[in-house]
GROMACS .gro file of C-alpha atoms in nm:
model
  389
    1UNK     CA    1  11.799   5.314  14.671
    2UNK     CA    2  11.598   5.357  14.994
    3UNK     CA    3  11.716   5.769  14.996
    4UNK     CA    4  11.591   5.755  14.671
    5UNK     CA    5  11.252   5.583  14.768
    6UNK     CA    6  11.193   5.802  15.024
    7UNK     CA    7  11.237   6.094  14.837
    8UNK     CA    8  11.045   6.007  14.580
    9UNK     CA    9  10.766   5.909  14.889
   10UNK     CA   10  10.813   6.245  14.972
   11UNK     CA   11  10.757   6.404  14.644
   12UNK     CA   12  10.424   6.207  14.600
   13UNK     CA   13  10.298   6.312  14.942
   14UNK     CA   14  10.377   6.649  14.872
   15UNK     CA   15  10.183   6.648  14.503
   16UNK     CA   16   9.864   6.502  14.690
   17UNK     CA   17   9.884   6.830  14.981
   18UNK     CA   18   9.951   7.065  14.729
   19UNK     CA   19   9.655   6.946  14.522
   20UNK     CA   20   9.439   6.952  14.847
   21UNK     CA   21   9.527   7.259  14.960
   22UNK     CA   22   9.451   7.387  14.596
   23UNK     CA   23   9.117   7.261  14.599
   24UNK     CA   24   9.033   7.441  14.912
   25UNK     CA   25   9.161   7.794  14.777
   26UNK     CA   26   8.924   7.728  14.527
   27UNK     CA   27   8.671   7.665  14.723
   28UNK     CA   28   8.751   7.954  14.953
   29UNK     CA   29   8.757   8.147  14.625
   30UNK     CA   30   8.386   8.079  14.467
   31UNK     CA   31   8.241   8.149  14.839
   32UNK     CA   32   8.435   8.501  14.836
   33UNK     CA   33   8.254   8.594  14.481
   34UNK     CA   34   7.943   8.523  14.631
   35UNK     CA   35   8.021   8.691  14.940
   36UNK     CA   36   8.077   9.016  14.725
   37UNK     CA   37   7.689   8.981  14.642
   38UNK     CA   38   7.518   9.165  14.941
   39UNK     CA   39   7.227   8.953  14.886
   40UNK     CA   40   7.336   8.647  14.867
   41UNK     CA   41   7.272   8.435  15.177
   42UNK     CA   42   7.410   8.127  15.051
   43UNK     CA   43   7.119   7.956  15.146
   44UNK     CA   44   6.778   7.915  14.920
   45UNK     CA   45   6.451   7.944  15.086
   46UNK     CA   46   6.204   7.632  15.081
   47UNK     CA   47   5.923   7.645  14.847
   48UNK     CA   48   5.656   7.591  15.079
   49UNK     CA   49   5.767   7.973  15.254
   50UNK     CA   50   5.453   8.136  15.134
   51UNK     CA   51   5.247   8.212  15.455
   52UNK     CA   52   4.968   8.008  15.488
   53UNK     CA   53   4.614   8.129  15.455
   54UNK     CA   54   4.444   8.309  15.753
   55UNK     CA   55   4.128   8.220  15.990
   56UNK     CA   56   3.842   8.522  16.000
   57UNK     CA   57   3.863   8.736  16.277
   58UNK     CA   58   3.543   8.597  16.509
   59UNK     CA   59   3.376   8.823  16.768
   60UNK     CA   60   3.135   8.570  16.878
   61UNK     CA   61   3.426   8.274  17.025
   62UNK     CA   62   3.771   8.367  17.167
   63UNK     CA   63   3.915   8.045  16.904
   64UNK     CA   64   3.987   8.179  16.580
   65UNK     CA   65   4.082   7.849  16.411
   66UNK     CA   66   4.393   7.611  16.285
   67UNK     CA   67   4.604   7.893  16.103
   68UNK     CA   68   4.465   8.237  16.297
   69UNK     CA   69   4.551   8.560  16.205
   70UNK     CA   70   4.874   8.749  16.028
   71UNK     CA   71   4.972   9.026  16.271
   72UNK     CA   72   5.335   9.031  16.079
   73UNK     CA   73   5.232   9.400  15.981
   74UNK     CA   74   5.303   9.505  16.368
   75UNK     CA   75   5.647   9.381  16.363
   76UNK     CA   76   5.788   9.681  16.257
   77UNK     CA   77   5.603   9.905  16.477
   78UNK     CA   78   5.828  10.077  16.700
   79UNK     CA   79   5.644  10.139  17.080
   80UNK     CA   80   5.767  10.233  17.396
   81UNK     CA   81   5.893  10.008  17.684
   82UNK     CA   82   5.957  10.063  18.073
   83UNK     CA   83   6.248   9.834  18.169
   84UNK     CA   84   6.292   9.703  18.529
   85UNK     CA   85   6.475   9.986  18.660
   86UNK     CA   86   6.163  10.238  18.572
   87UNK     CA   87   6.361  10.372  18.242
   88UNK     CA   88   6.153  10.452  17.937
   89UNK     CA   89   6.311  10.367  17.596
   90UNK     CA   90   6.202  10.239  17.228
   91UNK     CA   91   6.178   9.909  17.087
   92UNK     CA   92   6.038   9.721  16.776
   93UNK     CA   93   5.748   9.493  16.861
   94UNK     CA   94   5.922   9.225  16.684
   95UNK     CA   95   6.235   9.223  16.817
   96UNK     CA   96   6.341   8.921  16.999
   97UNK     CA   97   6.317   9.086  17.381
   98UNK     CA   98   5.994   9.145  17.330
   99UNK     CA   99   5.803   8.849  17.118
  100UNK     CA  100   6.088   8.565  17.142
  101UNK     CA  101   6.043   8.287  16.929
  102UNK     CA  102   5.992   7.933  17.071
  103UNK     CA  103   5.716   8.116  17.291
  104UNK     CA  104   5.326   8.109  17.343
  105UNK     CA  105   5.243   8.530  17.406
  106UNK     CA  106   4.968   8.669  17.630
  107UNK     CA  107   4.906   8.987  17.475
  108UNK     CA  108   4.684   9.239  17.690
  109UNK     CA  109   4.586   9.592  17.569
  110UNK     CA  110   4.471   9.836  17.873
  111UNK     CA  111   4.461  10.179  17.967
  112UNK     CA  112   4.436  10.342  18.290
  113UNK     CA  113   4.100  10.440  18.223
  114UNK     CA  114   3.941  10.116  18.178
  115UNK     CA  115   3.799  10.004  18.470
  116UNK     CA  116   3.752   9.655  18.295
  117UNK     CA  117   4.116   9.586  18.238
  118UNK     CA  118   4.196   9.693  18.634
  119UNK     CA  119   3.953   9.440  18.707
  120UNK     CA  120   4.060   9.180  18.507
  121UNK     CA  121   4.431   9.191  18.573
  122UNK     CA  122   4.402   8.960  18.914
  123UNK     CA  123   4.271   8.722  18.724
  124UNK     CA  124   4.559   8.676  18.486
  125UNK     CA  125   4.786   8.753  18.778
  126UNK     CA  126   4.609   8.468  18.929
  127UNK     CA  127   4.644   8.228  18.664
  128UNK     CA  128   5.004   8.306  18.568
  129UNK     CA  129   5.072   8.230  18.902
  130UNK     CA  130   4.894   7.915  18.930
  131UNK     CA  131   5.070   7.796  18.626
  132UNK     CA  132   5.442   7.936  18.687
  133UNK     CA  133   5.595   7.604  18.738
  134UNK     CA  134   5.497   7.462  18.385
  135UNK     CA  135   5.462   7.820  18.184
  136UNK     CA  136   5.793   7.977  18.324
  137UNK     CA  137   5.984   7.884  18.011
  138UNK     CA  138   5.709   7.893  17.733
  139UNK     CA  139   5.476   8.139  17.814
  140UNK     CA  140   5.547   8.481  17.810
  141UNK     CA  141   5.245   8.835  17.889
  142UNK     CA  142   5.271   9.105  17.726
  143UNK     CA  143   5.083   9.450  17.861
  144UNK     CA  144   5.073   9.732  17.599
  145UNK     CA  145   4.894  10.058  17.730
  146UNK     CA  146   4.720  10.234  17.410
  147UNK     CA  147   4.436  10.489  17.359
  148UNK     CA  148   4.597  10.663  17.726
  149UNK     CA  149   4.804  10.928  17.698
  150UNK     CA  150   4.920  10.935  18.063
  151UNK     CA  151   5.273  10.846  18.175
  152UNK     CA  152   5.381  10.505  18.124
  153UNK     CA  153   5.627  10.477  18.419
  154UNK     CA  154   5.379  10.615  18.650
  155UNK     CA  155   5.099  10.401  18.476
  156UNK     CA  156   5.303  10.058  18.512
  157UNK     CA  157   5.427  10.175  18.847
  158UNK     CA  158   5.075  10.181  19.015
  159UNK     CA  159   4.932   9.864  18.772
  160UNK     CA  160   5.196   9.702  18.709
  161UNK     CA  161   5.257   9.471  19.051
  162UNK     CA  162   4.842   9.397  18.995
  163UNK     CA  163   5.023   9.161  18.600
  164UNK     CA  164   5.140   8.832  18.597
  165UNK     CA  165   5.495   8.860  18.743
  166UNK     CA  166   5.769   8.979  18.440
  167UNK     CA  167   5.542   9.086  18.252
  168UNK     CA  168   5.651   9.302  17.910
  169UNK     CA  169   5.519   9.622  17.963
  170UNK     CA  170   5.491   9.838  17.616
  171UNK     CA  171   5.344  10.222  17.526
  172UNK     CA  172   5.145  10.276  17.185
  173UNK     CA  173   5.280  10.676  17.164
  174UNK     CA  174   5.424  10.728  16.869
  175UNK     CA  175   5.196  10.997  16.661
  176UNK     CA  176   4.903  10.826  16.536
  177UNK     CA  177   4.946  10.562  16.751
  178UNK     CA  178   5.100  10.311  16.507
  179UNK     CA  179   5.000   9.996  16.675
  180UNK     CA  180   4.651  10.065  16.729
  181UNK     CA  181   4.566  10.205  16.443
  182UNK     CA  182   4.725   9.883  16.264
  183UNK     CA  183   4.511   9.645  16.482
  184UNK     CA  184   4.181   9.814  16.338
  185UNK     CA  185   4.277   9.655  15.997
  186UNK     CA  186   4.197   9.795  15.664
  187UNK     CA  187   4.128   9.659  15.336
  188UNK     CA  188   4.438   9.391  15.333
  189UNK     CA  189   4.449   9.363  15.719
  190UNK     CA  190   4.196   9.146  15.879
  191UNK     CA  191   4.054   9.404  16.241
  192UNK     CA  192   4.181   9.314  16.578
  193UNK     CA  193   4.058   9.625  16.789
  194UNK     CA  194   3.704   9.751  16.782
  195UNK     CA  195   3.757  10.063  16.946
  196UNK     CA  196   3.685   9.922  17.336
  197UNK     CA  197   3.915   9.776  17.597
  198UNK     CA  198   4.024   9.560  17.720
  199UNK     CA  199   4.132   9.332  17.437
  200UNK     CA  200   4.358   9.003  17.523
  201UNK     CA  201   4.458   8.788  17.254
  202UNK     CA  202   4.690   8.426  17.213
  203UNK     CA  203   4.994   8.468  16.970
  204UNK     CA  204   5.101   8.113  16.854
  205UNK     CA  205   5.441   7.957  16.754
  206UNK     CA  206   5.406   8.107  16.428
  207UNK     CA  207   5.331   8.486  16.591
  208UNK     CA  208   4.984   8.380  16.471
  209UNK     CA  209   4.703   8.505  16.658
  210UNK     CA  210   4.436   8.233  16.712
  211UNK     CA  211   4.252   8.305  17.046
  212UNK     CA  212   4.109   8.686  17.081
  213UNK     CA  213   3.878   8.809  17.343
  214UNK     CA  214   3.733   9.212  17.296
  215UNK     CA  215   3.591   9.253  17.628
  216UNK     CA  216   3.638   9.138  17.982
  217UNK     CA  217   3.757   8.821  18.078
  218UNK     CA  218   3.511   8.605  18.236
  219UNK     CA  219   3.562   8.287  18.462
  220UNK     CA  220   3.413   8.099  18.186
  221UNK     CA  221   3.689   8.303  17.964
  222UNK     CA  222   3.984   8.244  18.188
  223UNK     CA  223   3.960   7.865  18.174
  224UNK     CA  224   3.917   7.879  17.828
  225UNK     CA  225   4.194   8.055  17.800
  226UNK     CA  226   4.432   7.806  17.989
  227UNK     CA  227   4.313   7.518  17.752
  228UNK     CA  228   4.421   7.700  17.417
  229UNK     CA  229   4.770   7.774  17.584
  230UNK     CA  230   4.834   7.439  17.671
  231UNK     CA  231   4.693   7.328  17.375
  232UNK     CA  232   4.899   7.612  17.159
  233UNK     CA  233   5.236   7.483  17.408
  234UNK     CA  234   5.199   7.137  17.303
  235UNK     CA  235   5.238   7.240  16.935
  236UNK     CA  236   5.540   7.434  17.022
  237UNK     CA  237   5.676   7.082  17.174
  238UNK     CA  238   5.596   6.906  16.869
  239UNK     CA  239   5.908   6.863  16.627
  240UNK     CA  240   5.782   6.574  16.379
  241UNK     CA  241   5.810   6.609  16.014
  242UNK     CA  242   5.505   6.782  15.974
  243UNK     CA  243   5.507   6.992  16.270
  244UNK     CA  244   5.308   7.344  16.302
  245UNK     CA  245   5.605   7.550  16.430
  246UNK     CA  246   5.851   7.415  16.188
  247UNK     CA  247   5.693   7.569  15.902
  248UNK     CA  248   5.892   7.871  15.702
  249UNK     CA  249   5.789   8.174  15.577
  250UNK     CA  250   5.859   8.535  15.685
  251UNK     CA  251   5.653   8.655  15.978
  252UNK     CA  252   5.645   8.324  16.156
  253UNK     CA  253   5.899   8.485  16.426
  254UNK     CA  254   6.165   8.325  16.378
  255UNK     CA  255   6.499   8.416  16.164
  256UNK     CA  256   6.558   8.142  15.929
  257UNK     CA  257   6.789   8.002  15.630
  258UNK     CA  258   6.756   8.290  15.356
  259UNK     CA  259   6.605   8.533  15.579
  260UNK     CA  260   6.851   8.728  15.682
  261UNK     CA  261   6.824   9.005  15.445
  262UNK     CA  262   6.476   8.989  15.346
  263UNK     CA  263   6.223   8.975  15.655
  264UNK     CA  264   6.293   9.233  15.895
  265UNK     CA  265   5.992   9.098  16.102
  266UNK     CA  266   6.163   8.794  16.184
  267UNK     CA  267   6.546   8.835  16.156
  268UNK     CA  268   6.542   9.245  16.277
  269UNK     CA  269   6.668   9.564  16.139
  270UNK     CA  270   6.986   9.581  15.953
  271UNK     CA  271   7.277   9.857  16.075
  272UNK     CA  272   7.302  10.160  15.879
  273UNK     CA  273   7.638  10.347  15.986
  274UNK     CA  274   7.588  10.713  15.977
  275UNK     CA  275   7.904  10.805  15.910
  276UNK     CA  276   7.918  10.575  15.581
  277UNK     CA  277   7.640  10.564  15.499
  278UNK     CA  278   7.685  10.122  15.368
  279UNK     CA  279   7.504   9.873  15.508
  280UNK     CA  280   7.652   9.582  15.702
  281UNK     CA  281   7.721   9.303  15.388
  282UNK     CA  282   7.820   9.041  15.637
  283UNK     CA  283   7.536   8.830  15.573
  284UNK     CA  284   7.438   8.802  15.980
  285UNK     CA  285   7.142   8.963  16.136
  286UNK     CA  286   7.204   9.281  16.298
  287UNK     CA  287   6.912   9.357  16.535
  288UNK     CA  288   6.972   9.669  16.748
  289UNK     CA  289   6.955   9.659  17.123
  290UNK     CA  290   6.676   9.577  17.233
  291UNK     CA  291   6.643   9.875  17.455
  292UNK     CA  292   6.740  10.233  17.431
  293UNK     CA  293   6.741  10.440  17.713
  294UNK     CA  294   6.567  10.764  17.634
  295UNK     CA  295   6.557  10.947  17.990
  296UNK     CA  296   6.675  10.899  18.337
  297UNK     CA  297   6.363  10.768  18.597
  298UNK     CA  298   6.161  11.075  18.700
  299UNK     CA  299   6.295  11.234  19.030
  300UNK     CA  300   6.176  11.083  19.384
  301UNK     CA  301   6.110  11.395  19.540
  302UNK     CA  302   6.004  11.658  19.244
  303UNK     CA  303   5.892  12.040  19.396
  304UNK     CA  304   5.520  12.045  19.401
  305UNK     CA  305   5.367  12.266  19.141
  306UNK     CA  306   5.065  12.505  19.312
  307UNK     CA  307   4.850  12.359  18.992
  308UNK     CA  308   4.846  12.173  18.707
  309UNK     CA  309   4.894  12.421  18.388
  310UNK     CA  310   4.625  12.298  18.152
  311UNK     CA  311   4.887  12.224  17.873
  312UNK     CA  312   4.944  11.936  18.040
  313UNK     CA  313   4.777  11.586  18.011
  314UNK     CA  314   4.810  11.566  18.379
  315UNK     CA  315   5.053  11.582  18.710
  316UNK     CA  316   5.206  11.334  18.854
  317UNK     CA  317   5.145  11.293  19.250
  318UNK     CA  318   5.505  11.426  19.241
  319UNK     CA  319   5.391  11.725  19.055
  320UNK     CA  320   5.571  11.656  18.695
  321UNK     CA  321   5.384  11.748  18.425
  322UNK     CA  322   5.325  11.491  18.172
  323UNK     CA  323   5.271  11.673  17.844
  324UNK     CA  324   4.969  11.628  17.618
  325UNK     CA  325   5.093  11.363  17.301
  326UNK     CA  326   4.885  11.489  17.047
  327UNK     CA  327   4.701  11.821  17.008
  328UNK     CA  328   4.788  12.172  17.001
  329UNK     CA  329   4.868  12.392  17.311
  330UNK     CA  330   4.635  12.710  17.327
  331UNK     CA  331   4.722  13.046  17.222
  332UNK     CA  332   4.594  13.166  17.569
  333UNK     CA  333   4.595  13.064  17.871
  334UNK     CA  334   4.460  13.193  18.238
  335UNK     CA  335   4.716  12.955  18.403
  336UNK     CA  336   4.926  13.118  18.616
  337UNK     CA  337   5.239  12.866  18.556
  338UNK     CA  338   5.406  12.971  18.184
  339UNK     CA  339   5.457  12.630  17.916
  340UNK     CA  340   5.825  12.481  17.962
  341UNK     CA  341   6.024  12.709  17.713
  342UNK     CA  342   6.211  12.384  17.528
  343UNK     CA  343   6.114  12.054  17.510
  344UNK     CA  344   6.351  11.790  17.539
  345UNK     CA  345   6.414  11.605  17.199
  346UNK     CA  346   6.523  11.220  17.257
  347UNK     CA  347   6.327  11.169  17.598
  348UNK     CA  348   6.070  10.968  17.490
  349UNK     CA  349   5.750  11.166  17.544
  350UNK     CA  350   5.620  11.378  17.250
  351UNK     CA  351   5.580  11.737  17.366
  352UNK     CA  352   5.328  11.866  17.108
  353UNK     CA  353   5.253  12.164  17.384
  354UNK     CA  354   5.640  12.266  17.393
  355UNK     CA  355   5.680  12.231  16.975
  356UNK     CA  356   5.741  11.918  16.903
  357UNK     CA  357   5.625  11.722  16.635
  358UNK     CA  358   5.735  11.474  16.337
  359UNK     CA  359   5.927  11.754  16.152
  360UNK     CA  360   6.091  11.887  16.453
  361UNK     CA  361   6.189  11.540  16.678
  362UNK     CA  362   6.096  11.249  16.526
  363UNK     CA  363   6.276  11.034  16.799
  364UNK     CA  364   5.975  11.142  17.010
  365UNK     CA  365   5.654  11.165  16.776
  366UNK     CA  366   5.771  10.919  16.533
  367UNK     CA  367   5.692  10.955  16.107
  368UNK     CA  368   5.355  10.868  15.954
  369UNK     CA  369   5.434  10.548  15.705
  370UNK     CA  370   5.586  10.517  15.466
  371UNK     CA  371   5.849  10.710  15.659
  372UNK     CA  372   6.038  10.635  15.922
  373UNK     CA  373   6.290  10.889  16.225
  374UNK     CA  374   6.638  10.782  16.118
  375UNK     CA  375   6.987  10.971  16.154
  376UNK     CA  376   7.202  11.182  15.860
  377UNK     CA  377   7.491  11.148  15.796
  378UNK     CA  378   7.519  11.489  16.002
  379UNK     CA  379   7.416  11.311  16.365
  380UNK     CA  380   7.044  11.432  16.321
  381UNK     CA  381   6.717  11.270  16.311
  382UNK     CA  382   6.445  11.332  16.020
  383UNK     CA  383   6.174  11.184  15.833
  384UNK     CA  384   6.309  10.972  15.575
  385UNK     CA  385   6.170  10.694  15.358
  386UNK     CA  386   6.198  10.320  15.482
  387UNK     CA  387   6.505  10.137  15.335
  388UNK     CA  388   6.413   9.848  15.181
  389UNK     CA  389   6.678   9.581  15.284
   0.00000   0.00000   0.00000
């Protein structure tokens, strides 16, 4: 009788695994046919993800208002960086080593040119400084050199020490200069660049911008500025109910539930193998690395040129030739020193002088929208038209 009780004891606890372990193969089941949907996240989106309503653009006061201004059209833009060991490569604006989310950005458009934005860069070196202690982990400037088609490496090399220490340091040279030519706005796009420099402008939490200056920063201007980034930090810190940077919608910065394969400007670019052709189905974010090397740093000790040909935008102190971005190179020329006879596809500098252009290497002039350089199937790189993911 006890054998007999046991076994049956057995039996029942046996019934009760079995119908556990069913239950989870079901389970297991229904989240594989979902899985087999690419775009299913398993998550819905809240219902309050529309982005909220925009401030006007003022020229008159650096504070734009509560909600500022949508710059979510940028995150796609793909610039040029120089990393810390004096490498040039390419990187989306909105990938998360450039505009990180949980941060308050500094955003400060120069040139080498601009005599104003020399001048002012003490001043923000100053203040950065001043502020390192309580900024160090919130607070991040970002330089981007536009409307200058000099060198980048050479340009951050002799400016660069004058920033706020780490500073971001981007190039606007694809052809057309995306960026810019996105901050002048249009009919849907509010205008964020007037056509002078410097410009410096506050994004929020929400990539937002809300503070914008178009001209020289004053005394008066720098103070000013220090309030609304406090002021802008202590939102960041806020994490009640009704908090500012807990809001959702795409473009806010940050990759959220049901976002992973519908906002590229917050959750990055999906993988596209060449050699398949399929996109990645896994349901996670794929963001590509944040830089790509394009060329090796220029050499220390380059021969000296005896002039400058006049294809070129200008020489380095080194005597490299920095190639022109855009225009054409002249049918004639009374320079003694020929044009190189091949420009180098895939370093990062679009050699319009030496033939290059969007048809022939995209990876260096970029594609006018809505296209976009991508790589065949083959291992080359052509215009193509966006994906939509």
């Amino acid at each position: 009788m006890v054998l007999a009780a046991l076994a049956g004891a057995l039996t029942l606890w046996m019934s009760r695994e079995l119908r556990s372990v069913e239950g989870e193969r079901e389970q297991v089941r229904k989240l594989a046919e979902k899985c087999k949907d690419p775009t299913h996240s398993g998550f819905t989106v809240p219902e309050s993800s529309a982005p909220p309503p925009q401030d006007r653009v003022r020229l008159d006061r650096p504070y734009l208002g509560n909600e500022g201004v949508d710059i979510s059209a940028l995150m796609r833009v793909r610039v040029s960086r120089v990393d810390e060991r004096r490498r040039l490569g390419e990187v989306m604006v909105g990938a998360p080593a450039v505009l990180p989310s949980q941060t308050i950005h500094v955003v400060n458009l120069w040139a080498v040119w601009c005599e104003a934005c020399k001048d002012e860069m003490p001043d923000l070196q100053r203040l950065f400084q001043r502020r390192a202690a309580e900024w160090k982990e919130s607070v991040d400037f970002v330089a981007i050199q536009v409307e200058d088609h000099g060198d980048p490496i050479d340009a951050y090399d002799q400016w660069g020490p004058k920033m706020p220490t780490g500073a971001i340091k981007l190039a606007d040279r694809g052809m057309n200069a995306p960026f810019i030519s996105i901050l002048k706005g249009d009919a849907q796009r509010q205008p964020l660049y007037y056509g002078r420099l410097p410009v410096t402008f506050v994004l929020d939490c929400n990539r937002r911008v809300r503070w914008a200056k178009f001209d020289r920063l004053s005394e008066a201007d720098v103070h000013d500025l220090e309030t609304w980034i406090d002021n802008f930090r202590d939102e960041l810190a806020d994490t009640g109910p009704d908090a500012r940077c807990g809001r959702v919608w795409c473009g806010n910065g940050r990759c959220e539930a049901g976002e992973s394969y519908s906002c590229i400007e917050d959750c990055g670019e999906r993988s596209m193998p060449a050699a398949t052709g399929v996109g990645n189905t896994s349901g996670e974010s794929t963001e590509p690395p944040p830089m790509t090397t394009s060329h090796e740093p220029p050499p220390i000790t380059p021969p000296d040129p005896p002039t400058c040909p006049s294809y070129c935008a200008y020489c380095t102190p080194g005597g490299r030739c920095v190639a022109k971005v855009q225009g054409t190179s002249p049918a004639t020329s009374s320079d003694p020193t020929p044009p190189p006879a091949k420009a180098r596809c895939g370093d990062g500098v679009c050699e319009v002088a030496a033939g290059e252009s969007a048809a022939t290497c995209c990876r260096d002039c970029g594609c006018n929208a809505p296209f976009e350089c991508g790589e065949t199937d083959a291992g080359e790189y052509v215009c193509r038209p966006r994906l939509k993911h």
